[in-house]
Coordinates of C-alpha atoms in Angstrom, one line a residue:
X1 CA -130.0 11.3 86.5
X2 CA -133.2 13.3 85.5
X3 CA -132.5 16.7 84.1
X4 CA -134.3 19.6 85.9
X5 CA -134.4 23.6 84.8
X6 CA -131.8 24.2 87.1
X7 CA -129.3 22.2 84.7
X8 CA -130.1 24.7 82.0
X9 CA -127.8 27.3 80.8
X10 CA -127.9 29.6 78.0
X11 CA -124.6 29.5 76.1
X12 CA -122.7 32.8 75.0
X13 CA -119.6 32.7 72.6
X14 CA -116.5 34.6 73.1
X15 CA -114.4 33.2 70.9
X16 CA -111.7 31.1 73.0
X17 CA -109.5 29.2 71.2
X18 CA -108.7 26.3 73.5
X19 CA -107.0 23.9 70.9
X20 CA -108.6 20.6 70.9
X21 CA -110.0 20.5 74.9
X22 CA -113.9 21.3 75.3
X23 CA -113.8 23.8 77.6
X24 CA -117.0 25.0 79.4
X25 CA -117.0 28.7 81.1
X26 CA -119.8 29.2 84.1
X27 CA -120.6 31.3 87.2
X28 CA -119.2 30.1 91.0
X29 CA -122.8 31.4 91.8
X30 CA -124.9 30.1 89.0
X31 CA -127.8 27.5 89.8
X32 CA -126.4 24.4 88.1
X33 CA -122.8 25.0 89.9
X34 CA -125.1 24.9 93.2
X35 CA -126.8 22.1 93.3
X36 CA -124.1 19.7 91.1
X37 CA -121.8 20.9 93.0
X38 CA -119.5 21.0 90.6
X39 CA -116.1 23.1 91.0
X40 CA -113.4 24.3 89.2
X41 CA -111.9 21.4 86.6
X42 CA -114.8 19.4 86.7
X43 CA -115.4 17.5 84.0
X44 CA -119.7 17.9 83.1
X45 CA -121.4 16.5 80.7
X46 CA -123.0 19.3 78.0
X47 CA -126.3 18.4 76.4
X48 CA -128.0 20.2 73.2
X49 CA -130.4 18.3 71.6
X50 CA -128.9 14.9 70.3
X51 CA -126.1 16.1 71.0
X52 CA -123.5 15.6 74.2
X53 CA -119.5 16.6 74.7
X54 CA -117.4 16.2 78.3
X55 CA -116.2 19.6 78.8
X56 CA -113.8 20.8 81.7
X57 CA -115.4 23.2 83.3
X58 CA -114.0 26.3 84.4
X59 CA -115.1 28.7 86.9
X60 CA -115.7 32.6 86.4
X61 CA -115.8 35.0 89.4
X62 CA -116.2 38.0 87.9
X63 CA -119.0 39.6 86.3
X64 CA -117.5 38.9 82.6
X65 CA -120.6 36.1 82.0
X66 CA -124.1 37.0 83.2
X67 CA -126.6 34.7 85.9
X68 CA -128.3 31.7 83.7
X69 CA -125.0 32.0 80.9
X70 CA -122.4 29.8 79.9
X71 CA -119.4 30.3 77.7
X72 CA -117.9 27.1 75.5
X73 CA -114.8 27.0 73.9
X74 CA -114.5 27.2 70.0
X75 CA -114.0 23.9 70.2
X76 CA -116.9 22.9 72.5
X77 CA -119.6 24.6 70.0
X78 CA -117.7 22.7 67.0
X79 CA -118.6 19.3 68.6
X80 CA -121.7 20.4 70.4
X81 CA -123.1 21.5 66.7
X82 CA -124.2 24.5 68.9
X83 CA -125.0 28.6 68.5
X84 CA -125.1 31.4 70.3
X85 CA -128.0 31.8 72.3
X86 CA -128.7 27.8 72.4
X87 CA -129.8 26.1 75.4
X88 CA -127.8 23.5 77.1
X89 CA -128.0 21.0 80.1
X90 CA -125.4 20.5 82.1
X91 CA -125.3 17.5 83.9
X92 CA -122.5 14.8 86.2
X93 CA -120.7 12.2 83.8
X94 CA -120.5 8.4 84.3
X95 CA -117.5 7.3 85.6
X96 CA -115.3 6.0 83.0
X97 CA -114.5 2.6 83.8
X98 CA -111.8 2.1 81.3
X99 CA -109.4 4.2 83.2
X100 CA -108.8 1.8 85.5
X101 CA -107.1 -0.2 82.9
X102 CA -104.6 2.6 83.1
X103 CA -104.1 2.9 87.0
X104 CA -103.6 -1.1 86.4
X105 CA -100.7 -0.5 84.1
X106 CA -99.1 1.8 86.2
X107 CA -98.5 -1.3 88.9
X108 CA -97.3 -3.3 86.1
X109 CA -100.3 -5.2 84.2
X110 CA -100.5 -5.5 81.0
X111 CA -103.2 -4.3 78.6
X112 CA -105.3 -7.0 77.0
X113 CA -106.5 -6.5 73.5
X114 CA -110.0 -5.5 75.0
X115 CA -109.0 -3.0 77.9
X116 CA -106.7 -1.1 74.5
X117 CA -110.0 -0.9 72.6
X118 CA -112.0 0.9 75.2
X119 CA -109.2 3.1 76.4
X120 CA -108.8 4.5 72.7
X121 CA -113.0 4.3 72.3
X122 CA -113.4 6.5 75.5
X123 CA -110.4 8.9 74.4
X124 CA -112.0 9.5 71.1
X125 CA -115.4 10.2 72.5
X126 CA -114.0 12.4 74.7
X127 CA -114.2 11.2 77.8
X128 CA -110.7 11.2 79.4
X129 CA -109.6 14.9 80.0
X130 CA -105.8 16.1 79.3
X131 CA -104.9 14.6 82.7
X132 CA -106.0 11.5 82.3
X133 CA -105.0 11.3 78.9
X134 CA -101.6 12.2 79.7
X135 CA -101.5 9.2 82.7
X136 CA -102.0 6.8 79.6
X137 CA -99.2 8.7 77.8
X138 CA -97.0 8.4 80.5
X139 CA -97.5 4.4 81.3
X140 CA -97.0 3.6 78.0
X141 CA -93.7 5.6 77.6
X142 CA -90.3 4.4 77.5
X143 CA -90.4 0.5 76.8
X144 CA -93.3 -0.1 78.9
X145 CA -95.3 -1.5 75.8
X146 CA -94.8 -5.2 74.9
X147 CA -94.9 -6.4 71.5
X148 CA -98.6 -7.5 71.6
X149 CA -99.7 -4.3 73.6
X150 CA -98.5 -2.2 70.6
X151 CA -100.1 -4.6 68.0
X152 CA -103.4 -4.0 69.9
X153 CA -103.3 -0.5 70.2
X154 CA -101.9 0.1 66.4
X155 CA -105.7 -1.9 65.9
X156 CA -107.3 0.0 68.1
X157 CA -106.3 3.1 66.7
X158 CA -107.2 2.0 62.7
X159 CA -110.6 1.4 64.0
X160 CA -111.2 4.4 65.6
X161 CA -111.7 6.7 62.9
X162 CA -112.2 6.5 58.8
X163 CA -110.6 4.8 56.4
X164 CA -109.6 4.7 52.5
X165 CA -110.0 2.1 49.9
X166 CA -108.5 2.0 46.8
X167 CA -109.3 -0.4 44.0
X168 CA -105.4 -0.6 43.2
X169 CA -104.2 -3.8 45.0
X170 CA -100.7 -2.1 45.7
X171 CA -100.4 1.1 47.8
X172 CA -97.5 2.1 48.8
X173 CA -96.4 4.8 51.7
X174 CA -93.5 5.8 53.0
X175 CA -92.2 7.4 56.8
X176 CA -89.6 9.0 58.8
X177 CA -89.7 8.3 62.7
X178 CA -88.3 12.1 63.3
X179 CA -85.6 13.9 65.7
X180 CA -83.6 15.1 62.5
X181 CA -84.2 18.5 61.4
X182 CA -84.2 19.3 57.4
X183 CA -85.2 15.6 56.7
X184 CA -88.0 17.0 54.2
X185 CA -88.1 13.5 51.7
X186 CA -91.5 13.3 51.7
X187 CA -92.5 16.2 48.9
X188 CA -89.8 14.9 47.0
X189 CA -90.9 11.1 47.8
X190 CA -94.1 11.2 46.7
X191 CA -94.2 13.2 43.0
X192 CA -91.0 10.6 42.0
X193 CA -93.0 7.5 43.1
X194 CA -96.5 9.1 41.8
X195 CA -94.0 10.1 38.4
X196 CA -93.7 6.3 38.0
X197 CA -97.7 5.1 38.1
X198 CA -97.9 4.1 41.8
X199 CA -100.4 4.8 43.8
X200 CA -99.1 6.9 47.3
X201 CA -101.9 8.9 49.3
X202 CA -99.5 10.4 51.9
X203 CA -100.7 11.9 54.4
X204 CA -98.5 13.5 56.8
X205 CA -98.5 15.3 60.5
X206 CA -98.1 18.7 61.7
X207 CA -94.9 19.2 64.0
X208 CA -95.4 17.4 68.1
X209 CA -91.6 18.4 69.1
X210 CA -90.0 19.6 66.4
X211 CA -89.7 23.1 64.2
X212 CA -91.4 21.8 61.1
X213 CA -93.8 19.1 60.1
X214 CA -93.6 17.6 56.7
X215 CA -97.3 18.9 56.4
X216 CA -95.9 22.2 57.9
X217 CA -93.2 22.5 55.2
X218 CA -96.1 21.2 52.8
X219 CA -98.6 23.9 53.7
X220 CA -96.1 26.4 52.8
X221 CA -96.5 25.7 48.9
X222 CA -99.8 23.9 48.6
X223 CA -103.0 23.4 50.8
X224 CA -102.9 20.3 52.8
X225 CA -106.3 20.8 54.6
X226 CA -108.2 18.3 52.3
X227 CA -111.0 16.2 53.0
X228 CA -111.3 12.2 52.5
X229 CA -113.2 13.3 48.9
X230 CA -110.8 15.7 47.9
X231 CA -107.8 13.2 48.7
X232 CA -109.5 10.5 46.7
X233 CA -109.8 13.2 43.8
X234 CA -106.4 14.0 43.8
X235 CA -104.9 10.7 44.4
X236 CA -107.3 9.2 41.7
X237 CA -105.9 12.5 39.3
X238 CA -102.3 12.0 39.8
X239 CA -101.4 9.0 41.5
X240 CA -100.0 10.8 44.8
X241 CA -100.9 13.8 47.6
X242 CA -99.4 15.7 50.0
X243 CA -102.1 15.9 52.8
X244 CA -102.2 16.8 56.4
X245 CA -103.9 13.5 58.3
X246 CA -105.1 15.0 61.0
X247 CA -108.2 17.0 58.3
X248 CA -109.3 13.7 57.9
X249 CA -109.5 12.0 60.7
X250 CA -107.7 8.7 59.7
X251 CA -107.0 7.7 63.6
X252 CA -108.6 10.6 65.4
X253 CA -107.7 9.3 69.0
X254 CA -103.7 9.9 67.2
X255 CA -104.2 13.3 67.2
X256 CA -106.0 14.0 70.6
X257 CA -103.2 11.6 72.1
X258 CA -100.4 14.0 69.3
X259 CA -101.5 16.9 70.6
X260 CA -100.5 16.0 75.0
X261 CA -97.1 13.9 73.6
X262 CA -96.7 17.9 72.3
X263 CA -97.5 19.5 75.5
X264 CA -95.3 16.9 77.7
X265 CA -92.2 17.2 75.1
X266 CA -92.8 13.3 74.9
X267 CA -92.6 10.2 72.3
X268 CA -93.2 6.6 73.3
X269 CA -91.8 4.6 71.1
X270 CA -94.6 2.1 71.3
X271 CA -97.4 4.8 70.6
X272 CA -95.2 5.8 67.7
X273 CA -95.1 3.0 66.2
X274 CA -99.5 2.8 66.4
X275 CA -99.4 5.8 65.6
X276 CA -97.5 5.5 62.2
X277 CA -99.0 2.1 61.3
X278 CA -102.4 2.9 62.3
X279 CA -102.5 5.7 59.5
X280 CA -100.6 3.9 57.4
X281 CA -103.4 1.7 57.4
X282 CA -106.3 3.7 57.3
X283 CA -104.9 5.4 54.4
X284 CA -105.0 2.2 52.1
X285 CA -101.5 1.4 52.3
X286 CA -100.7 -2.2 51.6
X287 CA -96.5 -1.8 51.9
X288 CA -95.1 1.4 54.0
X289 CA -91.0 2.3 53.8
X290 CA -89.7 3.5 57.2
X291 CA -86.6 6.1 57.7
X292 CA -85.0 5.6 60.8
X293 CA -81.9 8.1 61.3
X294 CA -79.7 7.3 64.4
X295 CA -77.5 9.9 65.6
X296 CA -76.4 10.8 69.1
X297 CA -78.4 14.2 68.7
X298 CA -81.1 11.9 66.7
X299 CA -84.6 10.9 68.0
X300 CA -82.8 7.3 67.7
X301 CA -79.7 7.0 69.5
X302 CA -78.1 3.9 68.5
X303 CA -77.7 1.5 66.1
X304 CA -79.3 -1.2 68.4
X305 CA -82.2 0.9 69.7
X306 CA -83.2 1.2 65.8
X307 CA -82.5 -2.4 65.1
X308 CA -85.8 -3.2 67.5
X309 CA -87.9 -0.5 66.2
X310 CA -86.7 -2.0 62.7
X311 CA -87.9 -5.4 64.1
X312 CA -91.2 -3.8 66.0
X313 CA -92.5 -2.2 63.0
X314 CA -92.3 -5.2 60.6
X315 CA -94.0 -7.7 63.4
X316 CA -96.4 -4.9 63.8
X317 CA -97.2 -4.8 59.9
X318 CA -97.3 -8.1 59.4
X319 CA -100.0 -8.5 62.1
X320 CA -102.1 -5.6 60.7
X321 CA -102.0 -7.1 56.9
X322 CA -99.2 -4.5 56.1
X323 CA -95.1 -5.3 54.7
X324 CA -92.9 -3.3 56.3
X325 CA -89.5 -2.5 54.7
X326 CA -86.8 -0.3 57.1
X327 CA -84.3 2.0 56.0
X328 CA -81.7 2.8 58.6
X329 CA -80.0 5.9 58.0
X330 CA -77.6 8.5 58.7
X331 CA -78.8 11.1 62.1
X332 CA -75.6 12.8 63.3
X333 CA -76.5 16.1 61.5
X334 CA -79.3 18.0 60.1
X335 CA -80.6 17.1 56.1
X336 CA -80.6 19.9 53.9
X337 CA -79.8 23.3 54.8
X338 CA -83.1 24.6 56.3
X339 CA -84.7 23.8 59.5
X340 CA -88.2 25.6 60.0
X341 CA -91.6 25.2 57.2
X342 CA -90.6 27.6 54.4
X343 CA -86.8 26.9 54.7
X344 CA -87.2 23.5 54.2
X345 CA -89.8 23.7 51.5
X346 CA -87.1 25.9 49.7
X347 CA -84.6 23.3 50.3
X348 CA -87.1 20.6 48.7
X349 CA -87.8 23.0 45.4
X350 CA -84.2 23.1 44.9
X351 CA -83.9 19.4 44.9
X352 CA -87.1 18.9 42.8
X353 CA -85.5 21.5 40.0
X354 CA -82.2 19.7 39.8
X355 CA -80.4 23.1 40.4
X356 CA -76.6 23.0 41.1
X357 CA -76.7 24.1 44.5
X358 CA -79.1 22.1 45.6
X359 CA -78.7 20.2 49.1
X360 CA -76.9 16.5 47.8
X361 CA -77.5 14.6 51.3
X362 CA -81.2 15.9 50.9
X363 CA -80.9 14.6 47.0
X364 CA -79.8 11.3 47.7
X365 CA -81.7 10.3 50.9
X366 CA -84.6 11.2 49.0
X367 CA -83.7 9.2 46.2
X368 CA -82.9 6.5 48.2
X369 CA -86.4 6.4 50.2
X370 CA -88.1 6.1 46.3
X371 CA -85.7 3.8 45.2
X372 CA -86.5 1.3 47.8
X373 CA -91.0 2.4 47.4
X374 CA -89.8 1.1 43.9
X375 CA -87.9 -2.1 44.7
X376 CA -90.8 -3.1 47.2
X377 CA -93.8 -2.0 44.3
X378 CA -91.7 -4.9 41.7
X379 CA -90.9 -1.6 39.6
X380 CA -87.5 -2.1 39.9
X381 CA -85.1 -5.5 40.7
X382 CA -83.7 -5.1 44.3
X383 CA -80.7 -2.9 44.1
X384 CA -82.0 -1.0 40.9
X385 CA -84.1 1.4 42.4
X386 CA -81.9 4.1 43.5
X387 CA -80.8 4.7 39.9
X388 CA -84.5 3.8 38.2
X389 CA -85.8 6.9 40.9
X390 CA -82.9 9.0 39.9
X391 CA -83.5 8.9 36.2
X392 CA -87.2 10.2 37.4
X393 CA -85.9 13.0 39.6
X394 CA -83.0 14.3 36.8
X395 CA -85.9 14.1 33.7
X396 CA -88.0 16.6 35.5
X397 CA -90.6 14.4 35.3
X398 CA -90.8 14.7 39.1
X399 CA -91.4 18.1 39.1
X400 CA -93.5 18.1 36.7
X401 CA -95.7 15.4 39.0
X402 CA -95.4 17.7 42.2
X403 CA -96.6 21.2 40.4
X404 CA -99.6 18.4 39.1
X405 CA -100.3 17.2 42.6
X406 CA -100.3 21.0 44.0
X407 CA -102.7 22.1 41.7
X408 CA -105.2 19.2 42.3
X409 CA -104.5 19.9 46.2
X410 CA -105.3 24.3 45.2
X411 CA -102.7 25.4 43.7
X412 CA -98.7 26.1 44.0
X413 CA -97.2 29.0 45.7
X414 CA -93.3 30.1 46.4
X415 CA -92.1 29.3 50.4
X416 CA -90.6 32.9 51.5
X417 CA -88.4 33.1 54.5
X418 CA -88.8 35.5 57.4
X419 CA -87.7 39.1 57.4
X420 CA -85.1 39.3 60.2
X421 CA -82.1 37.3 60.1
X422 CA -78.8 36.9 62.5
X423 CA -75.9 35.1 61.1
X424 CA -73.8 32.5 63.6
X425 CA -70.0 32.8 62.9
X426 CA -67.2 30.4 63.9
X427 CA -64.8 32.2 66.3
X428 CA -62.5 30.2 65.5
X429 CA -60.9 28.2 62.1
X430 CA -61.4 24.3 62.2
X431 CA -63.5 21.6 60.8
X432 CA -66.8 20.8 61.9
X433 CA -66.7 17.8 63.9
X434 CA -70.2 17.1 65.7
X435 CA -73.3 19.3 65.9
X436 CA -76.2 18.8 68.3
X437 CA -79.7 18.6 66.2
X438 CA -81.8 19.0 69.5
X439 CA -80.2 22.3 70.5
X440 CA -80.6 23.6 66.4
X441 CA -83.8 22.8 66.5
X442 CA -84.4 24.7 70.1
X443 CA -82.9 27.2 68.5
X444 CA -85.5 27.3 65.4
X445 CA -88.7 27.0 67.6
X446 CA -88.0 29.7 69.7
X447 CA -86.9 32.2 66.7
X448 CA -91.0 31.0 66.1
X449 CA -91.1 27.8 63.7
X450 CA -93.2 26.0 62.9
X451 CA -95.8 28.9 64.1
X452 CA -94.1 31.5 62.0
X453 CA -93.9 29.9 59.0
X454 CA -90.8 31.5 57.5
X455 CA -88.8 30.9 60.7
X456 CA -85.9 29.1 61.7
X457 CA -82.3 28.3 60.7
X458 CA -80.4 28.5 57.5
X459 CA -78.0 25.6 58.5
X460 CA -74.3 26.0 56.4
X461 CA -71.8 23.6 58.6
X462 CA -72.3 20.2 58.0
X463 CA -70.1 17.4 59.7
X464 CA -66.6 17.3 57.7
X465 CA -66.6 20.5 56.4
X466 CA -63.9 23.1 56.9
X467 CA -64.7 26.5 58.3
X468 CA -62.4 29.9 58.6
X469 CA -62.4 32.1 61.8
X470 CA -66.2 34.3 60.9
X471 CA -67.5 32.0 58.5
X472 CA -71.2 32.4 59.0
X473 CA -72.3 28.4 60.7
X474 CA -75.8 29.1 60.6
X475 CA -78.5 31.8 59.9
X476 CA -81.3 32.5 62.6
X477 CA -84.6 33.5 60.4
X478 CA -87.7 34.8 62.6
X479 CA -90.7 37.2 61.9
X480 CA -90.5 39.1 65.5
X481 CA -87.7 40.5 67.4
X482 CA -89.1 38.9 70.5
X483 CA -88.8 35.6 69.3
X484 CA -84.9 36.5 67.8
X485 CA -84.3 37.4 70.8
X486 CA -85.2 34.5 72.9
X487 CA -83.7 32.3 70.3
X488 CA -80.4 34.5 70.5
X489 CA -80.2 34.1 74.2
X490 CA -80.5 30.4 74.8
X491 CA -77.8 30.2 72.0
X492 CA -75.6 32.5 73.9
X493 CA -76.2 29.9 77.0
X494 CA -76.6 26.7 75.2
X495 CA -72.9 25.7 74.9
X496 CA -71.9 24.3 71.6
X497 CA -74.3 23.5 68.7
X498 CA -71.7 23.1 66.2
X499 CA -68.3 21.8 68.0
X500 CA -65.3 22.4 66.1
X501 CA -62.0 20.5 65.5
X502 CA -59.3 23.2 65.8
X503 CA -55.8 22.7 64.3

């Protein structure tokens, strides 16, 4: 379609955040809104220069933007490479003939390897809006991805963005598939496995569902915003780094697809496992450990529903190039004692220094996860490596390796919790007999985690242990009384979190 002067706008910034959505901001009345006919959610093509986004377009009916103006979100000038003052065309965009691969699935046909790769192509040029991409969310949820369908999206995904090369043959990485709060390995992972001369360039996400990502907890003590360069640097320094994927841009359509999994409380099991393996491989990992907890409150329910993951994510490596090795473990109860970024981090520090109190389960799972990174690497005979990644943790050597890495990554800082605190008692004597992670962790976003980075839950009843009638269970941290407040009141409704077995 020919452009005309009536398709051009000058653009004014006022600063909206809009997350990762292009957002465009003009007049019901304005000339281009006229003769497009465009209305409210629209999605418009936005030209300046070379350069071209799809933004959603919203409509203003007040006087807040003047005739011949448009606003774009923070976002929309970042992509657009655009200023203040710029002019812009605004013009219809193409159909997107890839979404009717979508509507297909939805009446029960299957992706083919070539419909995947230009769903994921038009998603990472921004084509599909939040809508759309949350239709493709939704038909591939559940167990409505086959085997092959998650092999050719997990392909899909690694070639839609940048990846890493190393000139090491062996590169290892490691994983947790999530639903258990406190499970923090990673920081602890990494500097044992770096400590004994592999190479691991782990990066990590930010939370979708849950109070803390590891690169949440991460950020807390280091920065984790580091570029493909700076990675290289720092992996090629110390063997190891603790970054936060989505800086990079590793699998790019992960994070746009991330960010409306976040939004609709929702993980497909299929996209999780392209989402995992596609990063994996992008980052240069030739052999990846998996930690898949099962617990009633867990992420994984049951023994059998990890058993197929288990089997999903080695077919799934093996077609990508990629060995796979699974650790099934434990889920009925939070790891650690923190849930939330600095709480965990603390949780981590005190595991890295060997001190006496430090969390054991936290310890050991840890140790574990290495152990195996080492028994996969040939560093240690199968069965040896629990005790050969020990002897790492316990010589310091470890911690040692993690201040290294921090420093290469900007430098080291102390976690510190938030400011107001509420302690959970036991009204009653007993011993602890199940707890429910989901509703913890409810409890930890709304008192503000991960936003609030010192927020969350001080957890002090794990499953076995004997409490006395108002013997604090759990500690509530937040940084505004608001957010205690909420958090307080769906505990007051939730039912039990921590069920007692009284005599």
């Amino acid at each position: 379609m020919p452009e005309s002067n009536s398709n051009i706008l000058r653009l004014r910034r006022l600063g909206i955040d809009t997350h990762t959505e292009n957002i465009i901001f003009m007049r019901a009345d304005c000339q281009v809104c006229r003769s497009e006919g465009f209305t409210a959610n629209t999605r418009v093509s936005v030209n300046h220069g070379a350069h071209s986004i799809i933004a959603t377009l919203n409509v203003i009916t007040s006087e807040l933007i003047q005739e011949g103006e448009a606003v774009l979100s923070e976002e929309g000038f970042q992509h657009l490479k655009a200023q203040e003052g710029d002019l812009i065309t605004v013009t219809h965009v193409r159909p997107i003939l890839s979404f009717s691969e979508v509507r297909a699935k939805m009446f029960g046909r299957k992706f083919n390897d070539e419909a995947i790769q230009r769903i994921i192509t038009d998603i990472t040029q921004g084509l599909y809006s939040k809508i759309e991409i949350a239709a493709f969310v939704t038909v591939c949820s559940g167990d409505n991805l086959a085997l092959d369908e998650v092999i050719y999206l997990t392909r899909a995904m690694i070639e839609s963005g940048s990846r890493l090369e190393w000139k090491e043959k062996l590169v290892v990485d490691k994983h947790c598939v999530g639903g258990l709060p406190g499970n923090r390995t990673t920081p602890i992972v990494v500097p044992i496995v770096a400590a004994a001369g592999l190479v691991i360039p782990k990066t990590s996400s930010r939370a979708i569902t849950s109070p803390a990502g590891t690169a949440d907890v991460i950020e807390t003590m280091t920065p984790v915003d580091l570029t493909l360069e700076q990675i290289k640097e720092v992996v090629q320094k110390e063997g190891g780094c603790m970054a936060w994927g989505g800086a990079v841009k590793l699998s790019p359509v992960d994070d746009i697809i991330i960010s409306v999994e976040k939004a609709l409380d929702v993980d497909s099991a299929g996209q999780m496992i392209a989402s995992v393996l596609s990063k994996k491989a992008a980052a240069g990992s030739t052999h990846t450990v998996i930690d898949i907890p099962v617990g009633l409150t867990a992420k994984v329910r049951s023994k059998e529903e990890a058993f197929l993951l288990e089997y999903y994510f080695r077919a799934v490596g093996l077609a990508i190039g990629m060995e796979v090795e699974v650790l099934i473990t434990d889920g009925t109860q939070p790891v650690g004692r923190g849930i939330g970024p600095a709480l965990e981090a603390m949780d981590v520090l005190s595991v890295l220094r060997n001190e006496p109190d430090a969390p054991t389960d936290l310890r050991d799972r840890s140790v574990q996860l290495a152990g195996l990174t080492l028994e996969v690497a040939g560093l240690a005979p199968k069965g040896a490596g629990f005790e050969k990644a020990m002897e790492i943790l316990q010589s310091g050597a470890a911690l040692e390796k993690f201040y290294r890495i921090c420093t290469a990554q900007g430098g080291f800082r102390e976690p510190v919790a938030a400011t107001l605190r509420h302690e959970v008692v036991a009204m009653s004597s007993g011993e602890v007999r199940s707890v429910d992670n989901r509703k913890l962790a409810k409890v930890a976003k709304l008192a503000g985690a991960p936003k609030s980075p010192g927020a969350g839950i001080l957890f002090q009843a794990p499953v076995g242990k004997y409490v006395q009638k108002g013997e604090i269970l759990f500690t509530i941290y937040s940084e505004s009384q608001g957010e205690l407040s909420y958090a307080l009141t769906y505990l007051h409704s939730s039912g039990h979190i921590v069920e007692l077995a009284t005599p």
